[in-house]
Coordinates of C-alpha atoms in Angstrom, one line a residue:
X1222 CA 0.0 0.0 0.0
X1223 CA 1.4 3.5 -0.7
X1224 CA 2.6 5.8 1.8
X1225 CA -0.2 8.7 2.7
X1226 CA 2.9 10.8 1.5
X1227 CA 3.3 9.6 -1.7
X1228 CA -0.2 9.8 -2.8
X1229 CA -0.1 13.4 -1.9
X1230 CA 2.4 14.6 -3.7
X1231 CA 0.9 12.2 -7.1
X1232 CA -2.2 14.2 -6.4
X1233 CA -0.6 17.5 -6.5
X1234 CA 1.7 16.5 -9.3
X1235 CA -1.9 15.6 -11.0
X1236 CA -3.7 19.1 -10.4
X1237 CA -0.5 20.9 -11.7
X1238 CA -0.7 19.1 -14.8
X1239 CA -4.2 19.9 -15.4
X1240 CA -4.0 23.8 -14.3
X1241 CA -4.5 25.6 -17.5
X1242 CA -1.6 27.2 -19.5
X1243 CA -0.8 30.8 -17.7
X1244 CA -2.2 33.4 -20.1
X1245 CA 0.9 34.4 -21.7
X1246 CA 1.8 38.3 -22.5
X1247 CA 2.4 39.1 -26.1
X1248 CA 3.1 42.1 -28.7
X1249 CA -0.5 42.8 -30.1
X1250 CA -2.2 46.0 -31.2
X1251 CA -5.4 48.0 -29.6
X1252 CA -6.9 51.2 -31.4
X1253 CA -3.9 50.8 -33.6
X1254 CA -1.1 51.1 -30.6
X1255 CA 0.9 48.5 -30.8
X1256 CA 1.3 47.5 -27.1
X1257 CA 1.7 44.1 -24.7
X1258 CA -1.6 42.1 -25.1
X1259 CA -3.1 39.1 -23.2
X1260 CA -5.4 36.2 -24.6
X1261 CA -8.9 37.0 -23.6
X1262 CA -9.5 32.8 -24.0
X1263 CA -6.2 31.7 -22.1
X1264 CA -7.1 34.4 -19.1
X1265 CA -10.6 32.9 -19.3
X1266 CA -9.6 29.1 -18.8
X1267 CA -6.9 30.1 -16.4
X1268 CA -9.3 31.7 -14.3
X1269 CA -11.7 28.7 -14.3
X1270 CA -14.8 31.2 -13.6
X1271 CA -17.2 28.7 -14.3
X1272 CA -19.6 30.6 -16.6
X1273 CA -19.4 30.2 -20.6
X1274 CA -15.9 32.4 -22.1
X1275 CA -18.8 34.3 -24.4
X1276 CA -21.2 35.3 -21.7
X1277 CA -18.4 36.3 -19.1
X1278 CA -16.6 38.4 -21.5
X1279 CA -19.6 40.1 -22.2
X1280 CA -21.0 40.9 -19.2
X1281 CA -17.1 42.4 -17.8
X1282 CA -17.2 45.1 -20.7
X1283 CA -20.8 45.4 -20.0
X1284 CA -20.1 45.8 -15.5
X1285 CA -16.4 47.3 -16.1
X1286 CA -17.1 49.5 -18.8
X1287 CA -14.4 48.6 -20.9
X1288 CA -13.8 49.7 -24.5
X1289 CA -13.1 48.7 -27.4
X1290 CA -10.2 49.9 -29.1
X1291 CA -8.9 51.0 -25.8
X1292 CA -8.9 48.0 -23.6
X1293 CA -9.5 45.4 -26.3
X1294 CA -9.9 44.3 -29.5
X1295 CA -12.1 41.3 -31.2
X1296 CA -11.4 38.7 -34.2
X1297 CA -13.3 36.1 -35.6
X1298 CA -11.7 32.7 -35.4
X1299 CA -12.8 29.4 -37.0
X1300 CA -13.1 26.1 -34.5
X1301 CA -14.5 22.6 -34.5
X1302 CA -16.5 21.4 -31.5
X1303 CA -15.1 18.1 -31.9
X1304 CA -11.8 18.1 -32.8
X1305 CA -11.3 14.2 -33.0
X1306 CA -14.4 13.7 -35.6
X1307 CA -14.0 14.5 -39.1
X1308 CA -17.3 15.1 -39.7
X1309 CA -17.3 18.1 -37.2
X1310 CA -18.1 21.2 -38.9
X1311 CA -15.6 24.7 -37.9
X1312 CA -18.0 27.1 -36.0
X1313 CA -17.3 31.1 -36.2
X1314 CA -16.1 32.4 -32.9
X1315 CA -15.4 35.6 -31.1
X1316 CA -11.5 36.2 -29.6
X1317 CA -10.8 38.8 -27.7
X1318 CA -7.1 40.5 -27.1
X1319 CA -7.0 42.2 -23.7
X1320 CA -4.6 45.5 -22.3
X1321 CA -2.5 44.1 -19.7
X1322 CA -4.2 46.6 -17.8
X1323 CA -7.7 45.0 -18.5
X1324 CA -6.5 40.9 -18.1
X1325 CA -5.2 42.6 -14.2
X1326 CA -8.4 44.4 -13.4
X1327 CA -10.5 41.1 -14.7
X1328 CA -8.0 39.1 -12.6
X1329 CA -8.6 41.8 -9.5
X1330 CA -12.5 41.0 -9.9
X1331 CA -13.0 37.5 -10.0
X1332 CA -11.9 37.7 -6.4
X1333 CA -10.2 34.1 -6.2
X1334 CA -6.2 33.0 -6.0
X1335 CA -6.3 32.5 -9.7
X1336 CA -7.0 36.1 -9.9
X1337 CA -4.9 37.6 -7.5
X1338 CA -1.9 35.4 -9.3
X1339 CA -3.0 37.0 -12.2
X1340 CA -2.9 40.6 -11.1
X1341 CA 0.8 40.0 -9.7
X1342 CA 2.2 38.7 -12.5
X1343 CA 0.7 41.3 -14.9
X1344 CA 1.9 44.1 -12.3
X1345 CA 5.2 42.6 -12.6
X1346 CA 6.0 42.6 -16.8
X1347 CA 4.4 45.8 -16.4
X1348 CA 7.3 46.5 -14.0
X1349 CA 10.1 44.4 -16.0
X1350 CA 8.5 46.6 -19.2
X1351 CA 9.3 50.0 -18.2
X1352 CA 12.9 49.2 -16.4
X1353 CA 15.2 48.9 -19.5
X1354 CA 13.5 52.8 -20.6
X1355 CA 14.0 54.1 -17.0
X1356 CA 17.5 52.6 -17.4
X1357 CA 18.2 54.2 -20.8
X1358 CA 17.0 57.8 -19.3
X1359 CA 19.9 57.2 -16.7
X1360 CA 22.3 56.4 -19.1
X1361 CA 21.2 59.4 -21.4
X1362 CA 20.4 62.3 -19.2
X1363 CA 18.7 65.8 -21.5
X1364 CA 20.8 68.8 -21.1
X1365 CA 19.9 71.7 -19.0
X1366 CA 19.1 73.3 -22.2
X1367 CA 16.6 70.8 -23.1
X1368 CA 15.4 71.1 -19.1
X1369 CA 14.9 74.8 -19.1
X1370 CA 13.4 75.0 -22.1
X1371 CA 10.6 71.8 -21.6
X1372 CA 10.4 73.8 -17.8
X1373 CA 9.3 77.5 -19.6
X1374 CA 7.2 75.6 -21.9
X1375 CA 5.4 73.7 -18.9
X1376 CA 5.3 76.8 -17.2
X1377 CA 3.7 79.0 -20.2
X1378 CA 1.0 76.0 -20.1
X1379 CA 0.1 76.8 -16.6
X1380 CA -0.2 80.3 -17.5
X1381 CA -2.8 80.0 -20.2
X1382 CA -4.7 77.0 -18.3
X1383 CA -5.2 80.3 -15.5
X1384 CA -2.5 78.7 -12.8
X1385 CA -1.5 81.6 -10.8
X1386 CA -0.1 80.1 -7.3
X1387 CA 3.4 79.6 -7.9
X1388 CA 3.7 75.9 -6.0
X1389 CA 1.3 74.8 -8.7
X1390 CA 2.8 75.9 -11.6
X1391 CA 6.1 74.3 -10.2
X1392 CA 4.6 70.9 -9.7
X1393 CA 3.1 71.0 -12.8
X1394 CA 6.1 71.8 -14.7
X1395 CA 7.8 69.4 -12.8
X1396 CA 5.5 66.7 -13.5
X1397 CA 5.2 67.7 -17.5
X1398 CA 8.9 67.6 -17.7
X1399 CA 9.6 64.4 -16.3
X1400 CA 7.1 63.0 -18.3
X1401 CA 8.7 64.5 -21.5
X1402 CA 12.1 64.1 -20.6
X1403 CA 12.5 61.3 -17.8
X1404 CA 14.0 63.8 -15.2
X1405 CA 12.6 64.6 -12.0
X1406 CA 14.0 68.4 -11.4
X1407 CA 12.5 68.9 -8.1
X1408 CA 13.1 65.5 -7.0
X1409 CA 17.1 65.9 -7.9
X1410 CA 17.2 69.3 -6.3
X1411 CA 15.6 67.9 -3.2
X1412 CA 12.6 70.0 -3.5
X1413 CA 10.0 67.5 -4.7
X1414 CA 7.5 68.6 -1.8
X1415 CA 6.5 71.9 -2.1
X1416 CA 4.2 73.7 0.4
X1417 CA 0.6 73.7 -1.2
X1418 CA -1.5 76.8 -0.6
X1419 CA -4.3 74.2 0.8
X1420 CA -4.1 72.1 3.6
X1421 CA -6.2 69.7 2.0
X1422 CA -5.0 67.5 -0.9
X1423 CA -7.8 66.3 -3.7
X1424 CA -7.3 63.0 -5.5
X1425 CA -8.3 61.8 -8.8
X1426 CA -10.0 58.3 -8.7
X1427 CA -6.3 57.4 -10.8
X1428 CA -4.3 59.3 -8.2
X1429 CA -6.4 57.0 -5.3
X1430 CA -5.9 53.5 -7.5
X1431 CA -2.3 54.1 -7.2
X1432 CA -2.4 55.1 -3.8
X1433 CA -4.4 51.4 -2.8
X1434 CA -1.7 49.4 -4.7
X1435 CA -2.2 50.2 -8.7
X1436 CA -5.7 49.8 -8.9
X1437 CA -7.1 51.2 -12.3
X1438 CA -9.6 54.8 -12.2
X1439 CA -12.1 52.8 -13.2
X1440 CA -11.9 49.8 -10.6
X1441 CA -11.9 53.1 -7.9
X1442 CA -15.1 54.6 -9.5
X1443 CA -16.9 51.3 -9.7
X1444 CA -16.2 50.8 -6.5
X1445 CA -17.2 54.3 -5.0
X1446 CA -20.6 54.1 -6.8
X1447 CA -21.1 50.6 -5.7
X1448 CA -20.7 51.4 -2.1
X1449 CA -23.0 54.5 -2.5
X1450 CA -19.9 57.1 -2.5
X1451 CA -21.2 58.8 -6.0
X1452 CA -24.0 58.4 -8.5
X1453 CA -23.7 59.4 -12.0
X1454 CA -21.8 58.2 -14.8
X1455 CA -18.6 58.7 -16.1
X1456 CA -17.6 62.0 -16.7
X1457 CA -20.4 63.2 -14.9
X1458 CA -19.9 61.9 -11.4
X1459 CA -21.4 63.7 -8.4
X1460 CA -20.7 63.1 -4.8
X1461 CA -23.9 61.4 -2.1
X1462 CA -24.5 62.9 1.3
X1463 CA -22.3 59.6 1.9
X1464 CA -19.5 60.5 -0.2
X1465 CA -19.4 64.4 1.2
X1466 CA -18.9 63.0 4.4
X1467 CA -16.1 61.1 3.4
X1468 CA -14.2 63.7 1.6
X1469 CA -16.0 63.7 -1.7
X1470 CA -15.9 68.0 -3.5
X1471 CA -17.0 69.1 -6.6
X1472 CA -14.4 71.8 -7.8
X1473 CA -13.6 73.4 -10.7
X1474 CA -10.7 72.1 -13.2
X1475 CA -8.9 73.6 -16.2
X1476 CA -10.0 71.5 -19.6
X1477 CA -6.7 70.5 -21.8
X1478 CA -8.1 72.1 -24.7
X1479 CA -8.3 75.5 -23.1
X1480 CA -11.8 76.5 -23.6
X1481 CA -12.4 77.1 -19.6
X1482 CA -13.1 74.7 -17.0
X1483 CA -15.4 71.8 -16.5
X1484 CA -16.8 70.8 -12.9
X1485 CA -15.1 67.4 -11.6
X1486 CA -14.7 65.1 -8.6
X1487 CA -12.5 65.1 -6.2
X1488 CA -12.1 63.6 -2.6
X1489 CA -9.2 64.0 0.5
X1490 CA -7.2 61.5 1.3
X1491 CA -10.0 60.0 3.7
X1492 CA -11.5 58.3 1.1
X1493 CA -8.9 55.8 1.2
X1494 CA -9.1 54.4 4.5
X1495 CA -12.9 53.9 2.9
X1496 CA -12.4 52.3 0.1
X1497 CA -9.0 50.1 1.5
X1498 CA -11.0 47.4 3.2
X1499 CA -13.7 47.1 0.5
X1500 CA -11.0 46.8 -1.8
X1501 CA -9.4 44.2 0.4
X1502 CA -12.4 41.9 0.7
X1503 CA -13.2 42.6 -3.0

């Protein structure tokens, strides 16, 4: 008879061999970018959800908003039910290719170890992605030249967006310049935390996703409407009595095209302690 030992580890050696390949991260295109992709199929199986691959995928867009040509993008593909019968006829089918960004969030939301494995795998080629460019950057510093001038230029932005308190126009530039250039001025001249005029910072729902452990904007929002922090829809979301209490403000903000300002949500940092534990037993 078999030690109890033995037939353990042929049991485990068994369930690995039927897992399901890991949805594997590949060069693909979405609204013509041509970006790192995921197998909406392979995340699918991978996840073992338990629900048809059609009807799930559907009905994610559908909770998640998600859209197409910005998260994903859909083919037709031709399969046979049954594969082993040559009398099987090849059925039209719908594939979809998935933003890394949208395979983590669908991994965040099934709410299982296949889907928290998911999430931290993504977050890491996402992590392994950017390092060789922030290594480059290093190795290839702008000149001051290119600084100062990117600097007035982020500056003369602020200026026309209506930006008049001077800490604001310096993190802006700051932030505009490092984007453009890889260089964080303020950070290297030690000065990366300026005094704000206000005591109290306001948070975009992105600026609160990153704060809870990169969570996407639109994970935050669904969650804040969920949990009856807002009502609305996107672009036009709108704080509750509950989401007042807990930070939420309506406040006025500059649109990129320069034709005035547009009203927006915002909330404190309090809203984070809110929506941590949610997020944690999500």
């Amino acid at each position: 008879m078999p030690h109890p030992d033995t037939v353990l580890t042929a049991s485990r050696a068994l369930a690995v061999a039927d897992t399901p390949a890991f949805p594997a991260v590949t060069a693909g295109t979405v609204g013509s970018v041509a970006i790192q992709t995921v197998d909406g199929r392979a995340l699918h199986a991978f996840l073992e959800v338990g629900r048809d691959f059609s009807t799930w995928m559907k009905d994610r867009i559908r909770t998640y908003g998600f859209e197409k040509g910005a998260d994903f993008e859909t083919f037709e593909s031709l399969s046979s039910p049954n594969p082993g019968s040559a009398k099987s006829r090849a059925q039209r089918q719908v594939e979809y290719v998935l933003t890394i960004d949208m395979a983590k969030e669908l991994g965040m939301v099934e709410n299982n170890e296949r889907g928290r494995m998911v999430r931290r795998y993504f977050i890491d080629c996402e992590r392994k992605a950017k390092a060789p460019r922030r290594a480059a950057a290093l190795k290839r510093p702008p000149s001051s030249r290119t600084l100062t001038s990117t600097w007035a230029w982020a500056e003369s932005l602020s200026d026309q967006l209506g930006i008049r308190d001077a800490n604001q126009k310096a993190l802006g530039a700051n932030a505009l310049t490092e984007r453009l250039t890889g260089v964080d001025v303020l950070g290297v001249m030690g000065l990366k935390h300026l005094v704000a005029p206000q005591q109290t910072v306001l948070l975009t729902p992105t600026e609160i996703g990153e704060r809870l452990g990169e969570v996407s904007a639109r994970f935050i929002n669904a969650k804040l409407l969920e949990h009856g922090f807002q009502s609305g829809s996107p672009g036009a979301w709108e704080p509750t009595d509950k989401g007042v209490a807990a930070g939420g403000v309506m406040v006025d903000v500059a649109r990129g095209n320069g034709t005035g300002n547009s009203r927006q949500l915002r909330w404190s940092s309090t809203i984070i302690d809110e929506l941590r534990p949610l997020i944690a037993a999500a």
